[in-house]
Coordinates of C-alpha atoms in Angstrom, one line a residue:
X1 CA -8.6 10.5 64.9
X2 CA -11.6 11.2 62.7
X3 CA -10.5 14.3 61.6
X4 CA -6.9 12.9 60.4
X5 CA -8.5 10.1 58.5
X6 CA -10.6 12.9 56.9
X7 CA -7.7 15.0 56.2
X8 CA -6.0 12.0 54.7
X9 CA -9.0 11.0 52.5
X10 CA -9.0 14.5 51.1
X11 CA -5.5 14.7 50.3
X12 CA -5.7 11.0 48.7
X13 CA -8.4 12.5 46.5
X14 CA -6.8 15.7 45.5
X15 CA -3.6 13.8 44.7
X16 CA -5.6 11.3 42.5
X17 CA -7.6 14.0 41.0
X18 CA -4.0 15.7 39.8
X19 CA -2.9 12.5 38.5
X20 CA -5.7 11.9 36.5
X21 CA -5.5 15.4 35.2
X22 CA -1.7 15.3 34.4
X23 CA -2.1 11.6 32.8
X24 CA -5.1 13.2 30.7
X25 CA -2.8 15.7 29.1
X26 CA 0.0 13.6 28.7
X27 CA -2.6 11.4 26.8
X28 CA -3.7 14.2 24.6
X29 CA -0.2 15.3 23.7
X30 CA 0.7 11.8 22.8
X31 CA -2.1 11.7 20.1
X32 CA -0.6 14.9 18.6
X33 CA 2.7 13.2 18.3
X34 CA 1.0 9.9 16.6
X35 CA 2.6 9.1 13.4
X36 CA 1.5 6.9 10.4
X37 CA 3.6 4.1 10.0
X38 CA 6.4 4.1 7.1
X39 CA 4.6 2.8 3.8
X40 CA 6.2 -0.9 4.4
X41 CA 4.1 -3.7 3.5
X42 CA 1.9 -5.9 6.1
X43 CA -0.1 -9.0 5.9
X44 CA -3.6 -7.4 6.5
X45 CA -5.1 -4.2 7.0
X46 CA -7.8 -3.7 9.7
X47 CA -10.3 -0.8 9.9
X48 CA -12.4 0.0 13.1
X49 CA -15.6 1.3 12.4
X50 CA -16.7 4.7 13.6
X51 CA -16.2 7.1 10.7
X52 CA -16.6 7.1 7.1
X53 CA -12.9 8.3 6.6
X54 CA -11.3 5.4 8.6
X55 CA -13.0 2.9 5.8
X56 CA -11.8 5.3 3.0
X57 CA -8.1 5.3 4.1
X58 CA -8.2 1.5 4.8
X59 CA -9.6 0.6 1.2
X60 CA -7.1 3.2 -0.4
X61 CA -4.2 1.5 1.6
X62 CA -5.6 -2.0 0.4
X63 CA -5.7 -0.8 -3.4
X64 CA -1.8 0.6 -3.0
X65 CA -1.0 -2.9 -2.2
X66 CA 0.1 -2.2 1.5
X67 CA -1.8 -5.6 2.5
X68 CA -3.3 -8.8 1.3
X69 CA -6.8 -8.4 2.5
X70 CA -8.8 -5.9 4.6
X71 CA -10.9 -6.4 7.5
X72 CA -13.6 -3.9 8.4
X73 CA -14.5 -4.7 12.1
X74 CA -17.5 -3.7 14.0
X75 CA -19.9 -3.4 11.1
X76 CA -23.6 -2.6 11.6
X77 CA -25.5 -5.9 11.0
X78 CA -27.9 -4.1 8.6
X79 CA -25.1 -2.7 6.3
X80 CA -23.8 -4.6 3.3
X81 CA -20.7 -5.0 1.6
X82 CA -22.2 -3.4 -1.5
X83 CA -23.2 -0.1 0.5
X84 CA -19.7 0.2 1.7
X85 CA -18.2 -0.4 -2.0
X86 CA -20.4 2.6 -2.8
X87 CA -18.4 5.1 -0.7
X88 CA -15.4 4.1 -3.0
X89 CA -16.7 2.9 -6.3
X90 CA -13.4 3.0 -8.1
X91 CA -12.1 0.2 -6.1
X92 CA -15.3 -1.8 -6.3
X93 CA -13.2 -4.8 -7.5
X94 CA -11.3 -5.1 -4.2
X95 CA -14.6 -5.6 -2.4
X96 CA -15.3 -8.9 -4.3
X97 CA -12.0 -10.2 -3.7
X98 CA -10.3 -8.8 -0.5
X99 CA -12.5 -7.3 2.0
X100 CA -13.9 -9.0 4.9
X101 CA -16.6 -7.7 7.0
X102 CA -17.0 -8.5 11.1
X103 CA -20.5 -8.1 12.3
X104 CA -19.8 -9.5 15.8
X105 CA -17.9 -7.0 17.5
X106 CA -19.8 -4.5 19.7
X107 CA -16.9 -2.5 21.1
X108 CA -13.2 -2.3 21.1
X109 CA -12.7 -5.5 23.0
X110 CA -14.7 -7.1 20.5
X111 CA -12.6 -5.5 17.6
X112 CA -9.6 -7.2 18.7
X113 CA -11.2 -10.6 19.5
X114 CA -12.3 -10.7 16.0
X115 CA -9.4 -9.3 14.4
X116 CA -7.7 -12.1 16.2
X117 CA -9.6 -14.7 14.9
X118 CA -9.6 -13.1 11.2
X119 CA -5.7 -12.9 11.7
X120 CA -4.9 -16.5 12.7
X121 CA -7.6 -17.9 10.2
X122 CA -5.3 -16.2 7.2
X123 CA -2.1 -16.7 9.3
X124 CA -1.5 -12.9 9.6
X125 CA 0.8 -12.0 12.1
X126 CA 1.8 -8.4 10.9
X127 CA -1.4 -5.8 10.9
X128 CA -1.8 -2.2 9.6
X129 CA -4.6 -0.7 11.9
X130 CA -6.7 2.2 10.8
X131 CA -8.7 4.1 13.4
X132 CA -9.1 7.4 14.6
X133 CA -6.2 9.3 16.3
X134 CA -7.9 9.7 19.7
X135 CA -9.1 5.8 19.5
X136 CA -5.6 4.5 18.5
X137 CA -4.1 4.0 21.9
X138 CA -6.9 2.0 23.5
X139 CA -7.0 0.1 20.0
X140 CA -3.4 -0.9 20.4
X141 CA -3.8 -1.9 24.1
X142 CA -6.8 -4.4 23.3
X143 CA -4.9 -5.8 20.2
X144 CA -2.0 -6.2 21.9
X145 CA -3.8 -7.9 24.8
X146 CA -5.7 -10.2 22.4
X147 CA -2.7 -10.9 20.0
X148 CA 0.5 -10.6 21.9
X149 CA 2.1 -12.7 19.2
X150 CA 1.4 -10.2 16.3
X151 CA 2.8 -6.8 15.2
X152 CA 0.7 -3.7 15.0
X153 CA 1.5 -0.4 12.8
X154 CA -0.5 2.2 13.2
X155 CA -2.3 4.3 10.7
X156 CA -4.3 7.0 12.8
X157 CA -6.8 9.0 10.7
X158 CA -7.3 12.7 11.7
X159 CA -10.9 13.8 11.6
X160 CA -11.9 17.2 10.5
X161 CA -13.6 17.9 13.7
X162 CA -10.5 17.1 16.0
X163 CA -8.0 19.8 16.1
X164 CA -5.4 18.7 18.5
X165 CA -3.7 22.3 18.4
X166 CA -6.6 23.8 20.1
X167 CA -8.8 21.1 21.5
X168 CA -9.4 22.9 25.0
X169 CA -11.3 25.5 23.0
X170 CA -14.2 23.0 22.1
X171 CA -16.2 21.7 25.2
X172 CA -17.4 19.0 22.9
X173 CA -14.0 18.1 22.0
X174 CA -12.9 18.3 25.7
X175 CA -15.4 16.0 26.6
X176 CA -14.6 13.3 23.7
X177 CA -10.9 13.4 24.8
X178 CA -11.8 13.1 28.3
X179 CA -14.0 10.0 27.7
X180 CA -11.8 8.3 25.6
X181 CA -9.0 8.8 28.2
X182 CA -11.2 7.3 30.8
X183 CA -11.9 4.3 28.6
X184 CA -8.1 3.9 27.8
X185 CA -7.2 4.1 31.5
X186 CA -10.1 1.6 32.1
X187 CA -8.6 -0.7 29.4
X188 CA -5.4 -0.8 30.6
X189 CA -6.5 -1.4 34.3
X190 CA -8.8 -4.2 33.2
X191 CA -6.1 -5.8 31.2
X192 CA -3.4 -5.4 34.1
X193 CA -6.2 -6.9 36.4
X194 CA -6.7 -9.9 34.2
X195 CA -10.2 -9.4 34.0
X196 CA -11.8 -12.0 31.7
X197 CA -12.8 -10.3 28.2
X198 CA -15.9 -12.8 28.1
X199 CA -17.5 -10.5 31.1
X200 CA -17.6 -7.2 29.1
X201 CA -20.0 -8.2 26.3
X202 CA -17.8 -7.9 23.5
X203 CA -19.5 -9.9 20.8
X204 CA -23.0 -9.7 19.2
X205 CA -24.0 -13.0 20.9
X206 CA -23.3 -11.2 24.5
X207 CA -25.8 -8.4 23.8
X208 CA -29.4 -8.1 22.7
X209 CA -29.9 -8.0 18.5
X210 CA -31.0 -4.4 18.7
X211 CA -27.6 -2.8 19.9
X212 CA -25.8 -1.4 16.9
X213 CA -22.5 -2.8 16.1
X214 CA -20.8 0.5 16.1
X215 CA -19.3 2.2 19.3

């Protein structure tokens, strides 16, 4: 009986490992198929911090008239709007009128919560989401959970370090994608189980002040 139970446990572990591995490869393949939303106008643009390319793309989209306002969420509490504006000095005027910074979010859950608050404050229901390609699935899952009434259009940003055509050749890239896959599975599982977002420490008030706002 003990041997049967042990063999059953081993079999279950092997099957679980195979399922996770297959899911990981499907996850990465899905990233390679991510496409930017068509050039339709939206109510607002949301950029999640984590890379200069995200902010640059988001400001460019705002300047091209894709949305009324831009929210940059998850900004480090020591970073000012002026410092961000220096990245794109030609668009400095937009920072004065149409860019909002969120200093509260500490993670993707917090990004979704602060986006919800910002969107409802401005009565926005159609949002263009700007974040890295590998971060987009988890971002959309969290946003859909926080704002089921809204529509989200993805604008994935492909960074120079991310080569989806040969990611398996770079150990650092394998680690990055594997970690993001685990986070994505955990997020979807948490949402399905109905775990309260408040328990996850998603806003600055939930953590010590020394913690950075960037993921």
